[in-house]
Amino acid sequence: MTHTLAHWIGGKHVAGASGRQGPVTDPATGEVTTQVPFADAGEVDTAVAAAREAFTEWGGSSLARRSAVLFAFRGLLDRHRDELARLITAEHGKVHSDALGEVARGLEVVDLACALTLQLKGELSTQVATRVDVSAIRQPLGVVAGITPFNFPAMVPMWMFPPALASGNTFVLKPSEKDPSAAVRVAELLAEAGLPDGVFNVVHGDRVAVDRLLEHPDVAAVSFVGSTPIARHIHTTAAAHGKRVQALGGAKNHMLVLPDADLDAAADAAVSAAYGSAGERCMAVSAVVAVGGIGDDLVARIAERARKVRIGPGTDPASEMGPLITAAHRDKVASYVHGAAAQGCEVVLDGTGHTVAGHENGHWIGVSLLDRVPVTADAYRDEVFGPVLCVLRAETYEEGVALVNASPYGNGAAIFTRDGGAARRFQLEVQAGMVGVNVPIPVPVGYHSFGGWKDSLFGDHHVYGNDAWHFYTRGKVITTRWPDPADTDGGVNLGFPHHG
Ligand code: NAD
């Protein structure tokens, strides 16, 4: 029995009306569990209209009220962590502990939003001229939209809507059509927390729904997270329609290992960061650069650990790595491994053809390790987004950094070393938005901002942290003068006002 999901508009479930829908699959079994409606332009318009109407009240609501709703939501989210993690595993496939981690990292951004009273305080300068004061306030934009990828169906929406709602905006979310149920459950929890109807809406769909959001005159800003080609399209199209836009794209994250590094710690980190969540993380390490003569030793240590990764359904507590999102994606990932030897790579581990007993139709693939990978190989050039780790060799630190910086992507980059001076140089020289020193996946905590450079982010603002308050508000500066009846300096003055 498949279940049909509904949109969430104006505080209630609304059945899809376009006649178009898509299947949601359990990646561990290959079974279609849910049908998700694909909104047409009219349904998107209904959601935006609900958000616009709700903005009239929410945009002017007191900070105390917003704060109360967000604190209540935080409590509910905390109590429903396990349920949300199970929904994520059922549609994404990642193992339960990893799904719990995703919810926890989303919750961090809700914590940030709960601090809204401190964040939205504004500035005041008194007596800039005689009896003249200047204050600067930040106000909400109106209706803002979020478009999110499949790989973090709960966390990535939570990178966006908590600070957006805290700032007084209303929100329309278009989650990934591959694992859309967590977004609807989050909407129900927001309603239970006391969020007024229409402040948060979910419309499901594909390009049709996204393109309508990008051109809709009542959508003031768009936050996007997904692959680079779509991020580029979102940035260009939304900006052409006069919207504020931040569009986070794909990645190829490098881990530079210097000869003085603790090679066991580096190998542990490489395996965890390359194969965790089956490599379907935008901060996954997909390229290790071994510097100096450590390459063979490091590859042996990585291979020894990688062989032991336990692959199975995300619901099995013994599993460390689950299946890939779709069979088509699994086949694409496998094609990179199949083509690797002909493109000059040494195939140390080939994970293609992996099966899991009792789950023959799941989207399985094992872990693959490619050594001596030329920069021209497809497995290195493309964002594979699967459990395939490339190892490259560099003679020196300089050669290694040049290799990292030649990548068109610049999301995360890590260095493993015991040399503080080298680590410091790397922090300054590497072209990436997030840097790890002996930390392989340097995803910033909720009160710092997350974002990449180059083809990993289009726009000026990173997500969450301080950038979020700026992205989701606009500034207003008020100059005030309350003349004293005793003032004698009145009268007409055609000169440009200046403060003397
Ligand atoms: P995707 O780009 O295929 O889809 C992302 C969103 O865009 C989805 O909601 C999808 O429905 C929509 N979409 C897809 N095609 C579209 C089109 N032609 N026009 C308009 N909208 C379209 O990404 P995905 O496969 O869901 O997610 C994986 C990608 O996301 C990877 O590239 C990964 O690196 C990236 N990602 C990046 C970050 C980051 O912070 N930089 C975080 C997570 C994921």
Coordinates of C-alpha atoms and ligand atoms in Angstrom, one line a residue:
M1 CA 0.0 0.0 0.0
T2 CA 1.5 3.3 -1.0
H3 CA 0.5 6.4 0.9
T4 CA -0.1 9.7 -0.9
L5 CA 1.5 12.8 0.7
A6 CA -0.1 16.2 0.7
H7 CA 1.2 19.8 0.5
W8 CA 1.0 21.8 3.7
I9 CA -0.6 25.2 3.0
G10 CA -2.2 27.7 5.3
G11 CA -1.7 25.4 8.3
K12 CA -3.3 22.2 6.9
H13 CA -2.7 19.3 4.6
V14 CA -3.8 20.1 1.1
A15 CA -4.1 17.3 -1.5
G16 CA -2.2 17.7 -4.8
A17 CA -4.4 18.9 -7.6
S18 CA -2.1 19.1 -10.6
G19 CA -2.5 15.4 -11.5
R20 CA 1.3 15.0 -11.6
Q21 CA 3.1 13.0 -8.9
G22 CA 6.3 11.0 -8.3
P23 CA 7.3 7.9 -6.4
V24 CA 9.2 8.0 -3.0
T25 CA 11.2 4.8 -2.5
D26 CA 12.7 3.1 0.5
P27 CA 16.3 2.8 -0.7
A28 CA 16.9 -0.3 1.4
T29 CA 14.2 -2.3 -0.2
G30 CA 13.6 -0.6 -3.6
E31 CA 9.9 -0.5 -2.7
V32 CA 7.8 2.6 -3.5
T33 CA 6.2 3.6 -0.2
T34 CA 4.7 7.0 -1.0
Q35 CA 3.5 9.1 -3.9
V36 CA 4.4 12.8 -3.7
P37 CA 2.3 15.3 -5.6
F38 CA 4.1 17.7 -7.9
A39 CA 2.6 21.2 -7.6
D40 CA 1.7 23.3 -10.6
A41 CA 2.1 27.1 -10.8
G42 CA -1.4 27.6 -9.4
E43 CA -0.7 25.5 -6.3
V44 CA 2.5 27.4 -5.7
D45 CA 0.6 30.6 -6.0
T46 CA -1.9 29.4 -3.4
A47 CA 1.0 28.7 -0.9
V48 CA 2.6 32.1 -1.6
A49 CA -0.8 33.8 -1.1
A50 CA -1.2 32.0 2.2
A51 CA 2.3 33.1 3.3
R52 CA 1.7 36.7 2.1
E53 CA -1.5 36.9 4.1
A54 CA 0.1 35.5 7.2
F55 CA 3.0 38.0 6.9
T56 CA 0.6 40.8 7.7
E57 CA 0.4 39.5 11.3
W58 CA 3.6 37.6 11.7
G59 CA 5.8 40.3 10.3
G60 CA 4.6 42.7 13.0
S61 CA 4.4 40.1 15.8
S62 CA 6.3 40.8 19.0
L63 CA 9.7 39.3 19.6
A64 CA 8.3 37.7 22.7
R65 CA 5.7 35.8 20.7
R66 CA 8.1 34.6 18.0
S67 CA 10.5 33.6 20.7
A68 CA 7.8 31.6 22.6
V69 CA 6.9 29.7 19.4
L70 CA 10.5 28.9 18.5
F71 CA 11.2 27.7 22.1
A72 CA 8.1 25.5 21.9
F73 CA 9.2 24.1 18.5
R74 CA 12.6 23.4 19.9
G75 CA 11.1 21.3 22.7
L76 CA 8.9 19.4 20.3
L77 CA 11.8 18.8 17.9
D78 CA 13.8 17.4 20.8
R79 CA 11.1 15.1 21.8
H80 CA 10.5 13.9 18.2
R81 CA 14.2 13.4 17.3
D82 CA 13.8 9.6 17.0
E83 CA 10.6 9.8 15.0
L84 CA 12.1 12.3 12.5
A85 CA 15.3 10.2 12.2
R86 CA 13.2 7.1 11.3
L87 CA 11.3 9.1 8.6
I88 CA 14.6 10.2 7.2
T89 CA 16.1 6.7 7.1
A90 CA 12.9 5.3 5.5
E91 CA 13.2 7.7 2.5
H92 CA 16.9 8.6 2.4
G93 CA 18.4 5.3 3.5
K94 CA 21.1 6.7 5.9
V95 CA 21.7 4.8 9.1
H96 CA 19.6 5.8 12.1
S97 CA 22.5 7.2 14.1
D98 CA 23.5 9.4 11.2
A99 CA 19.8 10.6 10.8
L100 CA 19.8 11.4 14.5
G101 CA 23.0 13.5 13.9
E102 CA 21.2 15.3 11.1
V103 CA 18.3 16.3 13.4
A104 CA 20.8 17.4 16.1
R105 CA 22.6 19.7 13.7
G106 CA 19.3 21.2 12.5
L107 CA 18.3 21.7 16.1
E108 CA 21.5 23.8 16.6
V109 CA 20.1 26.3 14.1
V110 CA 16.8 26.4 16.0
D111 CA 18.9 27.2 19.1
L112 CA 20.3 30.1 17.1
A113 CA 16.8 31.3 16.1
C114 CA 15.7 31.1 19.8
A115 CA 18.3 33.8 20.4
L116 CA 16.3 36.2 18.2
T117 CA 15.8 38.8 20.9
L118 CA 19.6 39.3 21.1
Q119 CA 20.1 39.2 17.3
L120 CA 17.4 41.7 16.3
K121 CA 18.3 44.5 18.7
G122 CA 19.4 47.2 16.2
E123 CA 21.7 50.1 16.8
L124 CA 21.3 53.6 18.2
S125 CA 23.5 56.7 18.1
T126 CA 22.3 59.6 20.2
Q127 CA 23.1 63.2 19.7
V128 CA 24.7 62.8 16.2
A129 CA 23.9 66.5 15.9
T130 CA 22.1 68.8 18.4
R131 CA 19.0 66.9 19.4
V132 CA 19.3 64.5 16.5
D133 CA 19.5 60.7 17.0
V134 CA 20.0 57.9 14.5
S135 CA 18.7 54.4 14.9
A136 CA 19.2 51.4 12.6
I137 CA 16.7 48.6 12.6
R138 CA 16.4 45.5 10.5
Q139 CA 13.0 44.4 9.2
P140 CA 11.7 41.2 7.6
L141 CA 11.6 40.8 3.9
G142 CA 8.1 39.2 3.5
V143 CA 7.6 35.8 1.9
V144 CA 10.8 33.9 1.5
A145 CA 11.3 30.5 -0.2
G146 CA 13.6 27.6 0.5
I147 CA 14.5 24.8 -2.0
T148 CA 16.3 21.9 -0.6
P149 CA 18.2 18.7 -1.6
F150 CA 17.6 15.1 -0.8
N151 CA 20.7 14.4 1.3
F152 CA 19.6 16.3 4.4
P153 CA 15.8 16.3 4.3
A154 CA 15.4 17.7 7.8
M155 CA 18.6 19.6 8.5
V156 CA 19.0 21.7 5.4
P157 CA 15.4 23.1 5.7
M158 CA 16.4 23.9 9.3
W159 CA 19.4 25.8 8.0
M160 CA 16.9 28.2 6.5
F161 CA 13.4 28.6 8.1
P162 CA 14.3 29.0 11.9
P163 CA 16.2 32.3 11.4
A164 CA 13.8 33.3 8.6
L165 CA 10.7 32.9 10.8
A166 CA 12.5 34.4 13.8
S167 CA 13.2 37.5 11.7
G168 CA 9.4 37.9 11.0
N169 CA 9.3 36.4 7.5
T170 CA 6.8 33.8 6.3
F171 CA 8.2 30.8 4.4
V172 CA 7.4 28.5 1.5
L173 CA 9.6 25.3 1.4
K174 CA 10.0 23.1 -1.7
P175 CA 11.7 20.0 -0.3
S176 CA 13.3 17.3 -2.4
E177 CA 10.8 15.2 -4.1
K178 CA 12.9 12.1 -3.2
D179 CA 12.4 12.3 0.6
P180 CA 9.7 14.8 1.3
S181 CA 8.0 13.4 4.4
A182 CA 10.3 14.9 7.1
A183 CA 9.4 18.4 5.8
V184 CA 5.7 17.8 6.3
R185 CA 6.3 16.4 9.8
V186 CA 8.3 19.5 10.7
A187 CA 5.4 21.7 9.5
E188 CA 3.0 19.8 11.8
L189 CA 5.4 20.3 14.7
L190 CA 5.6 24.0 14.0
A191 CA 1.8 24.2 14.0
E192 CA 1.8 22.3 17.3
A193 CA 4.3 24.8 18.7
G194 CA 1.8 27.6 18.0
L195 CA 3.0 29.0 14.7
P196 CA 0.0 30.8 13.0
D197 CA -1.4 29.2 9.9
G198 CA 0.3 30.2 6.7
V199 CA 3.6 31.3 8.3
F200 CA 5.2 28.0 7.1
N201 CA 4.1 26.2 4.0
V202 CA 5.4 23.2 2.1
V203 CA 4.8 22.7 -1.6
H204 CA 6.1 19.5 -3.2
G205 CA 7.3 19.2 -6.7
D206 CA 9.9 19.5 -9.4
R207 CA 11.2 22.2 -11.7
V208 CA 7.7 23.5 -12.4
A209 CA 7.2 24.4 -8.7
V210 CA 10.7 25.8 -8.3
D211 CA 10.5 28.0 -11.4
R212 CA 7.2 29.5 -10.3
L213 CA 8.8 30.4 -6.9
L214 CA 11.8 32.0 -8.7
E215 CA 9.6 34.3 -10.8
H216 CA 6.7 34.9 -8.3
P217 CA 6.5 38.7 -7.6
D218 CA 5.5 38.1 -4.0
V219 CA 8.6 36.0 -3.1
A220 CA 11.3 38.4 -1.8
A221 CA 14.2 36.0 -1.3
V222 CA 15.3 32.5 -2.2
S223 CA 17.6 30.1 -0.3
F224 CA 18.7 27.1 -2.3
V225 CA 20.9 24.1 -1.5
G226 CA 21.6 21.5 -4.2
S227 CA 23.9 20.6 -7.1
T228 CA 26.0 23.2 -8.8
P229 CA 24.2 23.4 -12.2
I230 CA 20.8 23.9 -10.5
A231 CA 22.3 26.4 -8.0
R232 CA 23.6 28.4 -10.9
H233 CA 20.2 28.4 -12.6
I234 CA 18.5 29.4 -9.3
H235 CA 20.9 32.3 -8.7
T236 CA 20.6 33.7 -12.2
T237 CA 16.9 33.3 -12.5
A238 CA 15.9 34.5 -9.0
A239 CA 18.3 37.5 -9.4
A240 CA 16.8 38.3 -12.8
H241 CA 13.4 38.5 -11.0
G242 CA 14.8 41.0 -8.5
K243 CA 15.1 38.6 -5.6
R244 CA 17.7 38.3 -2.9
V245 CA 19.3 34.9 -3.4
Q246 CA 21.8 32.5 -1.9
A247 CA 22.4 29.3 -3.8
L248 CA 24.7 26.6 -2.3
G249 CA 26.0 24.1 -4.8
G250 CA 28.0 20.9 -5.0
A251 CA 31.5 20.1 -3.8
K252 CA 34.7 18.1 -4.1
N253 CA 36.2 18.3 -0.6
H254 CA 39.9 17.6 -0.3
M255 CA 41.9 16.4 2.7
L256 CA 45.6 17.2 2.6
V257 CA 47.7 14.8 4.6
L258 CA 51.2 16.1 5.4
P259 CA 54.1 13.6 6.1
D260 CA 54.2 14.5 9.8
A261 CA 50.5 13.7 10.3
D262 CA 49.2 10.9 12.6
L263 CA 48.5 8.5 9.8
D264 CA 46.1 6.3 11.8
A265 CA 44.0 9.3 12.8
A266 CA 44.1 10.5 9.2
A267 CA 43.0 7.1 7.9
D268 CA 40.2 7.0 10.4
A269 CA 39.1 10.5 9.4
A270 CA 39.3 9.7 5.7
V271 CA 37.2 6.6 6.0
S272 CA 34.6 8.2 8.2
A273 CA 34.3 11.3 6.0
A274 CA 34.4 9.6 2.6
Y275 CA 31.9 6.7 3.3
G276 CA 29.6 8.2 6.0
S277 CA 26.1 8.6 4.7
A278 CA 27.4 6.6 1.6
G279 CA 29.3 9.7 0.5
E280 CA 26.0 11.6 -0.1
R281 CA 27.2 14.6 1.9
C282 CA 28.2 18.0 0.5
M283 CA 31.0 18.0 3.0
A284 CA 32.1 14.4 2.4
V285 CA 35.8 14.0 1.7
S286 CA 36.1 12.7 -1.8
A287 CA 39.8 13.4 -2.5
V288 CA 42.8 12.7 -0.2
V289 CA 46.0 14.3 -1.2
A290 CA 49.0 12.4 0.3
V291 CA 52.1 14.7 0.5
G292 CA 55.6 13.4 0.3
G293 CA 56.4 9.7 0.7
I294 CA 53.4 8.6 2.8
G295 CA 51.1 7.7 0.0
D296 CA 51.5 3.9 0.0
D297 CA 51.3 3.7 3.8
L298 CA 48.2 5.9 4.0
V299 CA 46.4 4.1 1.3
A300 CA 47.1 0.7 3.0
R301 CA 45.7 2.1 6.3
I302 CA 42.6 3.5 4.6
A303 CA 42.0 0.3 2.7
E304 CA 42.3 -1.8 5.8
R305 CA 39.6 0.2 7.5
A306 CA 37.4 0.6 4.5
R307 CA 37.1 -3.1 4.0
K308 CA 35.5 -3.4 7.4
V309 CA 32.7 -0.8 6.8
R310 CA 29.4 -2.7 7.5
I311 CA 26.8 -2.0 4.8
G312 CA 23.1 -2.7 5.4
P313 CA 19.7 -1.2 6.0
G314 CA 19.7 2.0 8.0
T315 CA 17.2 0.5 10.4
D316 CA 19.8 -2.2 11.5
P317 CA 21.9 -0.8 14.4
A318 CA 24.8 -2.9 13.1
S319 CA 24.9 -1.0 9.8
E320 CA 27.4 1.8 9.4
M321 CA 26.5 2.7 5.8
G322 CA 23.2 2.5 4.0
P323 CA 22.1 2.3 0.4
L324 CA 22.2 5.2 -2.2
I325 CA 19.1 7.3 -2.8
T326 CA 18.0 5.7 -6.1
A327 CA 19.0 2.8 -8.3
A328 CA 19.8 5.3 -11.1
H329 CA 22.2 7.2 -8.8
R330 CA 23.8 3.9 -7.7
D331 CA 24.4 2.9 -11.3
K332 CA 25.9 6.3 -12.1
V333 CA 28.3 6.1 -9.1
A334 CA 29.3 2.6 -10.2
S335 CA 30.1 3.8 -13.7
Y336 CA 32.8 6.1 -12.2
V337 CA 34.5 3.1 -10.6
H338 CA 34.1 1.0 -13.8
G339 CA 35.7 3.7 -15.9
A340 CA 38.5 4.5 -13.4
A341 CA 41.2 2.0 -14.5
A342 CA 41.0 3.0 -18.2
Q343 CA 41.5 6.6 -17.0
G344 CA 44.7 5.9 -15.2
C345 CA 43.5 5.2 -11.6
E346 CA 44.6 2.2 -9.5
V347 CA 41.5 0.5 -8.3
V348 CA 42.3 -0.6 -4.7
L349 CA 38.8 -1.4 -3.7
D350 CA 35.8 -1.9 -6.1
G351 CA 32.5 -1.7 -4.2
T352 CA 30.3 -2.1 -7.3
G353 CA 28.0 -5.2 -7.4
H354 CA 27.6 -5.3 -3.6
T355 CA 24.4 -6.9 -2.4
V356 CA 22.7 -7.3 1.0
A357 CA 21.0 -10.6 1.8
G358 CA 17.3 -10.2 2.2
H359 CA 17.3 -6.8 0.6
E360 CA 18.2 -7.7 -3.0
N361 CA 16.3 -4.8 -4.5
G362 CA 17.9 -2.1 -2.4
H363 CA 20.2 0.5 -4.0
W364 CA 23.4 -1.0 -2.7
I365 CA 27.0 -0.2 -3.5
G366 CA 30.1 -1.0 -1.5
V367 CA 33.0 1.3 -0.8
S368 CA 35.5 2.0 -3.5
L369 CA 39.1 3.3 -3.2
L370 CA 41.0 4.7 -6.1
D371 CA 44.7 5.5 -5.9
R372 CA 47.1 7.5 -8.0
V373 CA 44.1 9.3 -9.5
P374 CA 45.0 11.7 -12.3
V375 CA 43.3 15.1 -12.2
T376 CA 41.8 14.3 -15.6
A377 CA 39.9 11.2 -14.3
D378 CA 36.1 11.6 -14.2
A379 CA 36.0 10.2 -10.7
Y380 CA 38.1 13.2 -9.6
R381 CA 36.6 15.9 -11.9
D382 CA 32.9 15.2 -11.1
E383 CA 31.1 15.3 -7.8
V384 CA 30.4 11.6 -7.6
F385 CA 28.2 11.8 -4.5
G386 CA 28.8 8.2 -3.5
P387 CA 31.2 6.1 -1.5
V388 CA 34.2 6.5 -3.8
L389 CA 37.4 8.0 -2.4
C390 CA 40.2 9.2 -4.7
V391 CA 43.7 9.4 -3.5
L392 CA 46.2 11.8 -5.3
R393 CA 49.9 12.2 -4.7
A394 CA 51.8 15.5 -4.3
E395 CA 55.5 15.9 -3.6
T396 CA 55.3 19.0 -1.5
Y397 CA 52.8 21.1 0.6
E398 CA 52.8 23.8 -2.2
E399 CA 52.0 21.3 -4.9
G400 CA 49.2 19.8 -2.7
V401 CA 47.6 23.2 -2.0
A402 CA 47.9 24.2 -5.7
L403 CA 46.0 21.0 -6.5
V404 CA 43.2 21.7 -4.0
N405 CA 42.9 25.3 -5.2
A406 CA 42.7 24.3 -8.9
S407 CA 39.3 22.6 -8.2
P408 CA 36.3 24.6 -9.4
Y409 CA 34.6 23.8 -6.1
G410 CA 35.5 25.4 -2.7
N411 CA 33.1 24.0 -0.1
G412 CA 35.3 22.4 2.6
A413 CA 39.0 21.5 2.8
A414 CA 41.0 19.9 5.6
I415 CA 44.6 19.5 6.5
F416 CA 46.1 16.8 8.7
T417 CA 49.4 17.6 10.3
R418 CA 51.2 18.1 13.6
D419 CA 52.8 21.3 12.2
G420 CA 51.0 24.4 13.5
G421 CA 52.8 26.7 11.0
A422 CA 51.7 24.6 8.0
A423 CA 48.2 24.4 9.3
R424 CA 48.1 28.2 9.7
R425 CA 49.4 28.7 6.1
F426 CA 46.7 26.3 4.9
Q427 CA 44.0 28.3 6.6
L428 CA 45.1 31.4 4.8
E429 CA 46.0 30.0 1.4
V430 CA 43.3 27.4 0.7
Q431 CA 40.4 28.6 -1.4
A432 CA 37.4 27.1 0.4
G433 CA 34.7 28.5 2.7
M434 CA 35.1 26.0 5.5
V435 CA 38.5 24.7 6.7
G436 CA 39.3 21.8 9.0
V437 CA 42.6 21.4 10.9
N438 CA 42.7 17.7 11.8
V439 CA 38.9 17.8 11.4
P440 CA 37.7 16.1 8.2
I441 CA 34.2 17.5 8.0
P442 CA 34.3 21.1 9.3
V443 CA 30.6 21.9 9.3
P444 CA 30.4 25.0 11.4
V445 CA 28.2 25.1 14.5
G446 CA 24.9 26.9 14.3
Y447 CA 26.2 30.2 15.5
H448 CA 28.8 30.4 12.8
S449 CA 27.9 30.4 9.2
F450 CA 28.0 27.6 6.6
G451 CA 29.0 28.2 3.0
G452 CA 31.5 27.5 0.3
W453 CA 33.5 29.5 -2.3
K454 CA 33.7 29.3 -6.1
D455 CA 31.2 26.9 -7.7
S456 CA 30.0 25.8 -4.2
L457 CA 28.0 29.0 -3.5
F458 CA 26.4 31.6 -5.7
G459 CA 25.4 34.8 -3.8
D460 CA 26.9 36.9 -1.0
H461 CA 25.5 35.2 2.2
H462 CA 26.3 31.9 3.8
V463 CA 23.5 30.1 5.6
Y464 CA 22.7 30.3 9.3
G465 CA 25.0 32.0 11.9
N466 CA 25.3 35.8 11.6
D467 CA 24.8 35.8 7.8
A468 CA 21.3 34.5 8.3
W469 CA 20.1 37.6 10.2
H470 CA 21.4 39.7 7.4
F471 CA 20.0 37.6 4.6
Y472 CA 16.5 37.4 6.0
T473 CA 16.2 41.1 7.0
R474 CA 16.8 44.5 5.4
G475 CA 18.1 47.5 7.1
K476 CA 16.4 50.8 7.8
V477 CA 18.1 53.8 9.3
I478 CA 16.0 56.4 11.0
T479 CA 17.2 60.0 11.7
T480 CA 15.1 61.7 14.4
R481 CA 15.0 65.3 15.6
W482 CA 12.7 66.6 18.3
P483 CA 13.2 70.3 18.3
D484 CA 13.1 72.1 21.6
P485 CA 10.6 75.0 21.7
A486 CA 13.5 77.2 22.7
D487 CA 15.5 76.4 19.5
T488 CA 16.4 79.5 17.5
D489 CA 18.2 77.8 14.5
G490 CA 15.0 77.1 12.5
G491 CA 14.1 78.6 9.1
V492 CA 14.7 77.6 5.5
N493 CA 18.1 76.2 4.6
L494 CA 18.7 74.8 1.1
G495 CA 22.2 73.4 2.0
F496 CA 22.8 69.7 2.1
P497 CA 22.1 68.5 5.6
H498 CA 25.2 67.9 7.6
H499 CA 25.7 67.3 11.3
G500 CA 27.7 70.0 12.9
Ligands
NAD1 P1 19.5 18.8 -7.0 O1 20.2 20.0 -7.4 O2 19.2 17.7 -8.0 O3 18.1 19.2 -6.3 C1 18.0 20.2 -5.3 C2 16.6 20.8 -5.4 O4 16.4 21.4 -6.6 C3 15.5 19.8 -5.2 O5 14.5 20.4 -4.4 C4 15.0 19.6 -6.6 O6 13.6 19.2 -6.7 C5 15.3 20.9 -7.3 N1 15.6 20.8 -8.7 C6 16.2 19.7 -9.3 N2 16.3 19.9 -10.7 C7 15.8 21.2 -10.9 C8 15.7 22.0 -12.0 N3 16.1 21.6 -13.2 N4 15.2 23.2 -11.9 C9 14.8 23.7 -10.7 N5 14.9 22.9 -9.6 C10 15.4 21.7 -9.6 O7 20.3 18.2 -5.7 P2 20.1 16.8 -5.0 O8 20.5 15.7 -5.8 O9 18.8 16.8 -4.3 O10 21.2 16.9 -3.8 C11 22.5 16.6 -3.9 C12 23.3 17.9 -4.3 O11 23.2 18.9 -3.3 C13 24.9 17.6 -4.3 O12 25.4 18.2 -5.4 C14 25.4 18.2 -3.0 O13 26.7 18.6 -3.0 C15 24.5 19.4 -2.9 N6 24.4 19.8 -1.5 C16 25.1 21.0 -1.2 C17 25.1 21.4 0.1 C18 25.9 22.7 0.4 O14 25.8 23.1 1.5 N7 26.7 23.2 -0.5 C19 24.4 20.8 1.1 C20 23.7 19.6 0.7 C21 23.7 19.2 -0.6

